């Protein structure tokens, strides 16, 4: 018995319905669907999404498969569902992390702790942008973390501000001066000393590999526009705690570059993971549905490292693939 129906079983001539378990712990375990093309994955996921919405559960659906049959079906059933799409500049999301709320009236220490959380997510994201398998080096991490920490102690900042701090001396010193004037850091703070090193040509050359990661975004029209956007279209904590559905639609005719699609999926899944630890109501299960995950290997690396965590936060991954 339950709310989210998986199918029917014929038993001694009777059709018995079977469901995802009702209890939170078991019902939040990851669901992996494996079948051939045309085996019914998309239909089952659509039915699960419909049941989740009907029973007022949270839902995050990421759809990048072919002609977006999943999202089209979901939007047809629920015309008012929140949709994030990328075919209009006015609809573009941005590269920020609104799930971490920065209260500028709180203490410097509290603000730095929150900024450090965002810095960790940015490192995950930039690691996914590597054109090789090598993670960020220690020196790259040092400069990236310092830039993130002086940027994200302020509200409504994004990855665009981090890139500007790394690249532009005047902007970098504007942030440094503001942090010093506001008493968040001191001149002796490691972050301040680290960023001032970038004024030196030799030190700046050390972050070239880090800046190369950003080329994945700046070199792509859609991702580049998102980088410069100042609006955030969704807060995944709100989706989870207030049982709201959202579907992220990536049309294949727009995202012809599989690499850009994978980076974007990694970004959104990192925010989902961040929202898990920030949500307040763990009694409401939130379903996260992704079809054909074998198309997004870098996103799957992120999911793989945290596949056991969602159950603790009442988040249920529902993933489909053609093989293990």
Tab-separated table of C-alpha atoms in Angstrom:
chain	number	residue	atom	x	y	z
A	1	UNK	CA	0.000	0.000	0.000
A	2	UNK	CA	1.110	3.546	-0.553
A	3	UNK	CA	0.727	6.741	-2.553
A	4	UNK	CA	3.212	6.302	-5.396
A	5	UNK	CA	2.180	3.377	-7.595
A	6	UNK	CA	4.875	1.303	-9.291
A	7	UNK	CA	2.676	-1.179	-11.120
A	8	UNK	CA	0.457	-4.221	-10.856
A	9	UNK	CA	1.250	-7.852	-10.143
A	10	UNK	CA	-0.931	-10.717	-11.331
A	11	UNK	CA	-1.281	-13.197	-8.477
A	12	UNK	CA	-3.607	-16.209	-8.705
A	13	UNK	CA	-5.696	-14.416	-11.299
A	14	UNK	CA	-5.968	-11.186	-9.306
A	15	UNK	CA	-4.271	-7.901	-10.198
A	16	UNK	CA	-2.544	-6.538	-7.098
A	17	UNK	CA	-1.300	-2.936	-7.099
A	18	UNK	CA	2.117	-2.303	-5.582
A	19	UNK	CA	3.624	0.985	-4.406
A	20	UNK	CA	6.707	2.672	-3.062
A	21	UNK	CA	6.731	2.146	0.734
A	22	UNK	CA	4.917	4.753	2.807
A	23	UNK	CA	7.448	4.945	5.643
A	24	UNK	CA	9.986	7.682	5.093
A	25	UNK	CA	13.170	5.669	5.561
A	26	UNK	CA	12.362	2.895	3.094
A	27	UNK	CA	10.360	5.160	0.794
A	28	UNK	CA	13.368	7.459	0.419
A	29	UNK	CA	15.774	4.781	-0.776
A	30	UNK	CA	17.036	5.315	-4.309
A	31	UNK	CA	15.002	3.672	-7.074
A	32	UNK	CA	16.961	2.471	-10.107
A	33	UNK	CA	15.050	1.506	-13.262
A	34	UNK	CA	16.867	-0.576	-15.860
A	35	UNK	CA	15.282	-1.604	-19.150
A	36	UNK	CA	15.797	-1.450	-22.889
A	37	UNK	CA	14.761	1.503	-25.051
A	38	UNK	CA	11.005	1.657	-25.255
A	39	UNK	CA	10.675	-0.416	-22.094
A	40	UNK	CA	8.390	2.077	-20.375
A	41	UNK	CA	10.795	4.032	-18.133
A	42	UNK	CA	9.453	7.441	-19.099
A	43	UNK	CA	5.821	6.365	-18.657
A	44	UNK	CA	6.516	4.938	-15.207
A	45	UNK	CA	8.426	8.050	-14.149
A	46	UNK	CA	5.576	10.230	-15.383
A	47	UNK	CA	3.095	8.178	-13.358
A	48	UNK	CA	5.316	8.464	-10.279
A	49	UNK	CA	5.568	12.240	-10.747
A	50	UNK	CA	1.794	12.488	-11.088
A	51	UNK	CA	1.248	10.476	-7.881
A	52	UNK	CA	3.812	12.572	-6.018
A	53	UNK	CA	2.122	15.846	-6.996
A	54	UNK	CA	-1.369	14.512	-6.220
A	55	UNK	CA	-0.211	13.531	-2.749
A	56	UNK	CA	1.459	16.919	-2.169
A	57	UNK	CA	5.031	15.679	-2.181
A	58	UNK	CA	7.959	17.741	-3.448
A	59	UNK	CA	9.215	16.960	-6.938
A	60	UNK	CA	12.342	17.859	-8.925
A	61	UNK	CA	12.375	16.497	-12.472
A	62	UNK	CA	15.266	17.031	-14.890
A	63	UNK	CA	14.356	16.275	-18.510
A	64	UNK	CA	16.897	16.414	-21.343
A	65	UNK	CA	15.847	13.306	-23.280
A	66	UNK	CA	14.986	13.646	-26.983
A	67	UNK	CA	11.763	15.624	-27.459
A	68	UNK	CA	11.107	16.046	-23.716
A	69	UNK	CA	8.106	13.703	-23.623
A	70	UNK	CA	8.331	13.464	-19.844
A	71	UNK	CA	8.131	17.215	-19.188
A	72	UNK	CA	5.526	17.743	-21.905
A	73	UNK	CA	3.315	15.130	-20.281
A	74	UNK	CA	3.840	16.640	-16.836
A	75	UNK	CA	3.062	20.170	-18.032
A	76	UNK	CA	-0.055	18.912	-19.812
A	77	UNK	CA	-1.336	17.402	-16.542
A	78	UNK	CA	-0.259	20.379	-14.437
A	79	UNK	CA	-0.166	23.571	-16.573
A	80	UNK	CA	0.788	25.687	-13.532
A	81	UNK	CA	3.843	23.624	-12.613
A	82	UNK	CA	7.069	25.565	-12.117
A	83	UNK	CA	9.212	25.206	-15.249
A	84	UNK	CA	12.861	26.177	-15.701
A	85	UNK	CA	13.738	26.369	-19.385
A	86	UNK	CA	16.527	27.752	-21.518
A	87	UNK	CA	15.015	28.856	-24.824
A	88	UNK	CA	14.402	32.490	-23.818
A	89	UNK	CA	16.875	34.892	-22.238
A	90	UNK	CA	14.176	36.201	-19.900
A	91	UNK	CA	13.580	32.709	-18.502
A	92	UNK	CA	17.205	31.857	-17.777
A	93	UNK	CA	18.246	30.886	-14.273
A	94	UNK	CA	21.620	31.954	-12.898
A	95	UNK	CA	24.610	30.308	-11.239
A	96	UNK	CA	23.890	31.081	-7.615
A	97	UNK	CA	23.065	29.084	-4.492
A	98	UNK	CA	19.948	30.642	-2.908
A	99	UNK	CA	19.456	27.530	-0.771
A	100	UNK	CA	22.084	29.019	1.567
A	101	UNK	CA	20.582	32.168	3.044
A	102	UNK	CA	23.041	34.912	3.940
A	103	UNK	CA	21.832	37.158	6.747
A	104	UNK	CA	23.969	40.283	6.530
A	105	UNK	CA	22.919	41.253	10.057
A	106	UNK	CA	24.432	38.082	11.555
A	107	UNK	CA	27.959	37.840	12.941
A	108	UNK	CA	31.003	37.732	10.640
A	109	UNK	CA	31.697	34.170	11.780
A	110	UNK	CA	28.181	32.986	10.888
A	111	UNK	CA	28.408	34.621	7.474
A	112	UNK	CA	31.798	33.038	6.792
A	113	UNK	CA	30.476	29.605	7.744
A	114	UNK	CA	27.625	29.932	5.231
A	115	UNK	CA	29.964	31.251	2.543
A	116	UNK	CA	32.237	28.272	3.102
A	117	UNK	CA	29.310	25.910	2.410
A	118	UNK	CA	28.750	27.587	-0.961
A	119	UNK	CA	32.484	27.494	-1.686
A	120	UNK	CA	32.412	23.702	-1.320
A	121	UNK	CA	29.581	23.433	-3.872
A	122	UNK	CA	31.420	25.699	-6.305
A	123	UNK	CA	34.475	23.432	-6.083
A	124	UNK	CA	32.307	20.422	-6.909
A	125	UNK	CA	30.854	22.274	-9.890
A	126	UNK	CA	34.218	23.386	-11.263
A	127	UNK	CA	35.645	19.909	-10.839
A	128	UNK	CA	32.860	18.710	-13.123
A	129	UNK	CA	34.023	21.180	-15.751
A	130	UNK	CA	37.437	19.570	-16.105
A	131	UNK	CA	38.233	18.486	-19.652
A	132	UNK	CA	40.461	15.812	-18.149
A	133	UNK	CA	40.033	13.642	-15.083
A	134	UNK	CA	42.240	15.713	-12.810
A	135	UNK	CA	40.555	17.517	-9.891
A	136	UNK	CA	41.404	21.071	-8.931
A	137	UNK	CA	44.945	21.376	-7.597
A	138	UNK	CA	45.662	22.608	-4.098
A	139	UNK	CA	46.770	26.031	-5.375
A	140	UNK	CA	43.630	26.369	-7.518
A	141	UNK	CA	41.473	25.454	-4.525
A	142	UNK	CA	43.218	28.056	-2.390
A	143	UNK	CA	42.403	30.934	-4.728
A	144	UNK	CA	38.917	29.685	-5.585
A	145	UNK	CA	37.926	29.221	-1.935
A	146	UNK	CA	39.221	32.652	-0.991
A	147	UNK	CA	37.302	34.288	-3.834
A	148	UNK	CA	34.106	32.446	-2.894
A	149	UNK	CA	34.394	33.384	0.751
A	150	UNK	CA	34.713	37.132	0.185
A	151	UNK	CA	31.881	37.067	-2.371
A	152	UNK	CA	29.292	34.834	-0.713
A	153	UNK	CA	29.329	36.561	2.671
A	154	UNK	CA	26.980	38.960	0.862
A	155	UNK	CA	23.449	38.295	-0.347
A	156	UNK	CA	22.418	37.674	-3.950
A	157	UNK	CA	25.891	36.926	-5.267
A	158	UNK	CA	26.691	34.370	-7.948
A	159	UNK	CA	29.463	32.553	-9.743
A	160	UNK	CA	29.782	35.600	-11.989
A	161	UNK	CA	31.050	37.646	-9.023
A	162	UNK	CA	33.571	34.925	-8.160
A	163	UNK	CA	34.933	34.937	-11.706
A	164	UNK	CA	35.212	38.734	-11.650
A	165	UNK	CA	37.122	38.635	-8.358
A	166	UNK	CA	39.578	36.170	-9.854
A	167	UNK	CA	40.024	38.015	-13.148
A	168	UNK	CA	39.540	41.721	-12.432
A	169	UNK	CA	41.913	43.500	-10.064
A	170	UNK	CA	39.613	46.494	-9.412
A	171	UNK	CA	36.601	44.290	-8.610
A	172	UNK	CA	38.768	42.063	-6.442
A	173	UNK	CA	39.936	45.014	-4.362
A	174	UNK	CA	36.405	46.416	-4.120
A	175	UNK	CA	35.304	43.171	-2.464
A	176	UNK	CA	38.408	43.068	-0.278
A	177	UNK	CA	37.878	46.661	0.903
A	178	UNK	CA	34.199	46.018	1.607
A	179	UNK	CA	34.979	42.905	3.658
A	180	UNK	CA	37.604	44.799	5.645
A	181	UNK	CA	35.349	47.811	6.228
A	182	UNK	CA	32.495	45.555	7.352
A	183	UNK	CA	34.781	43.760	9.801
A	184	UNK	CA	34.241	40.343	8.217
A	185	UNK	CA	37.941	39.803	7.529
A	186	UNK	CA	41.124	41.531	8.637
A	187	UNK	CA	44.229	42.386	6.647
A	188	UNK	CA	45.886	39.346	8.208
A	189	UNK	CA	43.140	36.952	7.146
A	190	UNK	CA	44.403	34.148	4.941
A	191	UNK	CA	41.709	34.833	2.338
A	192	UNK	CA	42.735	38.474	1.974
A	193	UNK	CA	46.447	37.698	1.714
A	194	UNK	CA	45.747	34.958	-0.833
A	195	UNK	CA	43.686	37.189	-3.114
A	196	UNK	CA	46.193	40.030	-2.963
A	197	UNK	CA	48.770	37.577	-4.331
A	198	UNK	CA	46.830	37.646	-7.618
A	199	UNK	CA	48.059	41.209	-8.194
A	200	UNK	CA	51.382	39.546	-8.914
A	201	UNK	CA	51.727	38.271	-12.491
A	202	UNK	CA	53.414	35.057	-11.402
A	203	UNK	CA	50.664	34.193	-8.917
A	204	UNK	CA	47.946	35.064	-11.436
A	205	UNK	CA	49.481	32.610	-13.877
A	206	UNK	CA	48.945	29.820	-11.357
A	207	UNK	CA	45.171	30.047	-11.682
A	208	UNK	CA	45.070	29.700	-15.461
A	209	UNK	CA	43.941	26.097	-15.096
A	210	UNK	CA	41.149	27.282	-12.805
A	211	UNK	CA	40.039	29.956	-15.268
A	212	UNK	CA	40.075	27.357	-18.030
A	213	UNK	CA	37.272	25.559	-16.172
A	214	UNK	CA	35.111	28.651	-16.542
A	215	UNK	CA	35.563	28.485	-20.316
A	216	UNK	CA	32.980	25.702	-20.370
A	217	UNK	CA	30.452	28.317	-19.225
A	218	UNK	CA	31.730	31.458	-20.935
A	219	UNK	CA	32.228	29.635	-24.239
A	220	UNK	CA	28.612	28.428	-24.343
A	221	UNK	CA	25.911	30.950	-25.285
A	222	UNK	CA	23.242	29.692	-22.870
A	223	UNK	CA	25.572	29.026	-19.943
A	224	UNK	CA	27.319	32.353	-20.555
A	225	UNK	CA	24.010	34.231	-20.365
A	226	UNK	CA	23.145	32.333	-17.191
A	227	UNK	CA	26.473	33.366	-15.699
A	228	UNK	CA	25.627	37.042	-16.163
A	229	UNK	CA	21.996	36.706	-15.087
A	230	UNK	CA	21.077	38.131	-11.705
A	231	UNK	CA	17.846	36.244	-11.172
A	232	UNK	CA	17.407	32.933	-9.410
A	233	UNK	CA	14.388	31.006	-10.667
A	234	UNK	CA	13.984	28.475	-7.873
A	235	UNK	CA	14.973	27.625	-4.308
A	236	UNK	CA	15.128	23.857	-3.803
A	237	UNK	CA	14.652	24.155	-0.041
A	238	UNK	CA	11.264	25.699	-0.807
A	239	UNK	CA	10.505	22.846	-3.228
A	240	UNK	CA	11.295	20.227	-0.573
A	241	UNK	CA	9.780	21.806	2.533
A	242	UNK	CA	6.648	23.192	0.914
A	243	UNK	CA	5.994	20.244	-1.412
A	244	UNK	CA	6.228	22.139	-4.667
A	245	UNK	CA	6.952	20.551	-8.058
A	246	UNK	CA	9.511	21.891	-10.526
A	247	UNK	CA	10.633	20.552	-13.891
A	248	UNK	CA	13.905	21.558	-15.559
A	249	UNK	CA	13.573	21.243	-19.343
A	250	UNK	CA	16.631	21.007	-21.610
A	251	UNK	CA	15.484	20.524	-25.224
A	252	UNK	CA	17.850	18.393	-27.267
A	253	UNK	CA	17.724	20.860	-30.172
A	254	UNK	CA	19.013	23.560	-27.798
A	255	UNK	CA	21.503	21.435	-25.847
A	256	UNK	CA	23.275	19.694	-28.703
A	257	UNK	CA	26.507	19.769	-26.671
A	258	UNK	CA	26.326	16.849	-24.226
A	259	UNK	CA	29.151	18.336	-22.172
A	260	UNK	CA	27.248	21.573	-21.441
A	261	UNK	CA	24.141	19.570	-20.561
A	262	UNK	CA	26.133	17.471	-18.107
A	263	UNK	CA	27.644	20.549	-16.440
A	264	UNK	CA	24.200	22.107	-16.069
A	265	UNK	CA	22.755	18.918	-14.578
A	266	UNK	CA	25.697	18.754	-12.168
A	267	UNK	CA	24.963	22.321	-11.084
A	268	UNK	CA	21.310	21.611	-10.348
A	269	UNK	CA	22.022	18.329	-8.599
A	270	UNK	CA	24.622	20.032	-6.410
A	271	UNK	CA	21.895	22.491	-5.370
A	272	UNK	CA	19.487	19.629	-4.689
A	273	UNK	CA	22.111	18.026	-2.488
A	274	UNK	CA	22.707	21.349	-0.748
A	275	UNK	CA	18.970	21.816	-0.164
A	276	UNK	CA	18.768	18.383	1.484
A	277	UNK	CA	20.949	19.494	4.360
A	278	UNK	CA	19.263	22.897	4.589
A	279	UNK	CA	15.631	21.786	4.638
A	280	UNK	CA	13.679	21.858	7.904
A	281	UNK	CA	10.811	19.395	7.377
A	282	UNK	CA	12.143	15.847	7.012
A	283	UNK	CA	8.670	14.294	7.198
A	284	UNK	CA	7.851	15.205	3.598
A	285	UNK	CA	9.479	13.106	0.898
A	286	UNK	CA	10.761	14.915	-2.173
A	287	UNK	CA	11.142	12.864	-5.373
A	288	UNK	CA	14.055	13.640	-7.718
A	289	UNK	CA	13.503	12.108	-11.164
A	290	UNK	CA	16.103	11.833	-13.932
A	291	UNK	CA	15.696	9.677	-17.030
A	292	UNK	CA	18.632	8.089	-18.904
A	293	UNK	CA	21.305	9.111	-16.422
A	294	UNK	CA	23.982	7.409	-18.511
A	295	UNK	CA	23.920	10.575	-20.648
A	296	UNK	CA	25.299	12.698	-17.792
A	297	UNK	CA	28.397	10.895	-16.443
A	298	UNK	CA	29.801	13.849	-14.479
A	299	UNK	CA	26.463	14.371	-12.734
A	300	UNK	CA	26.407	10.672	-11.919
A	301	UNK	CA	29.831	10.995	-10.290
A	302	UNK	CA	28.296	13.569	-7.945
A	303	UNK	CA	25.268	11.349	-7.265
A	304	UNK	CA	27.464	8.269	-6.810
A	305	UNK	CA	29.429	9.904	-4.003
A	306	UNK	CA	26.261	10.753	-2.077
A	307	UNK	CA	23.817	7.996	-3.117
A	308	UNK	CA	23.262	6.891	0.507
A	309	UNK	CA	22.608	10.377	1.896
A	310	UNK	CA	19.157	11.311	0.502
A	311	UNK	CA	17.295	8.779	2.671
A	312	UNK	CA	18.388	10.641	5.817
A	313	UNK	CA	16.873	13.837	4.429
A	314	UNK	CA	13.658	12.324	2.975
A	315	UNK	CA	14.789	12.766	-0.625
A	316	UNK	CA	14.070	9.939	-3.072
A	317	UNK	CA	16.211	9.600	-6.217
A	318	UNK	CA	14.378	7.895	-9.083
A	319	UNK	CA	16.889	7.207	-11.833
A	320	UNK	CA	16.659	5.241	-15.064
A	321	UNK	CA	19.327	3.760	-17.324
A	322	UNK	CA	19.808	1.085	-19.985
A	323	UNK	CA	22.402	-0.882	-18.042
A	324	UNK	CA	24.575	-0.710	-14.924
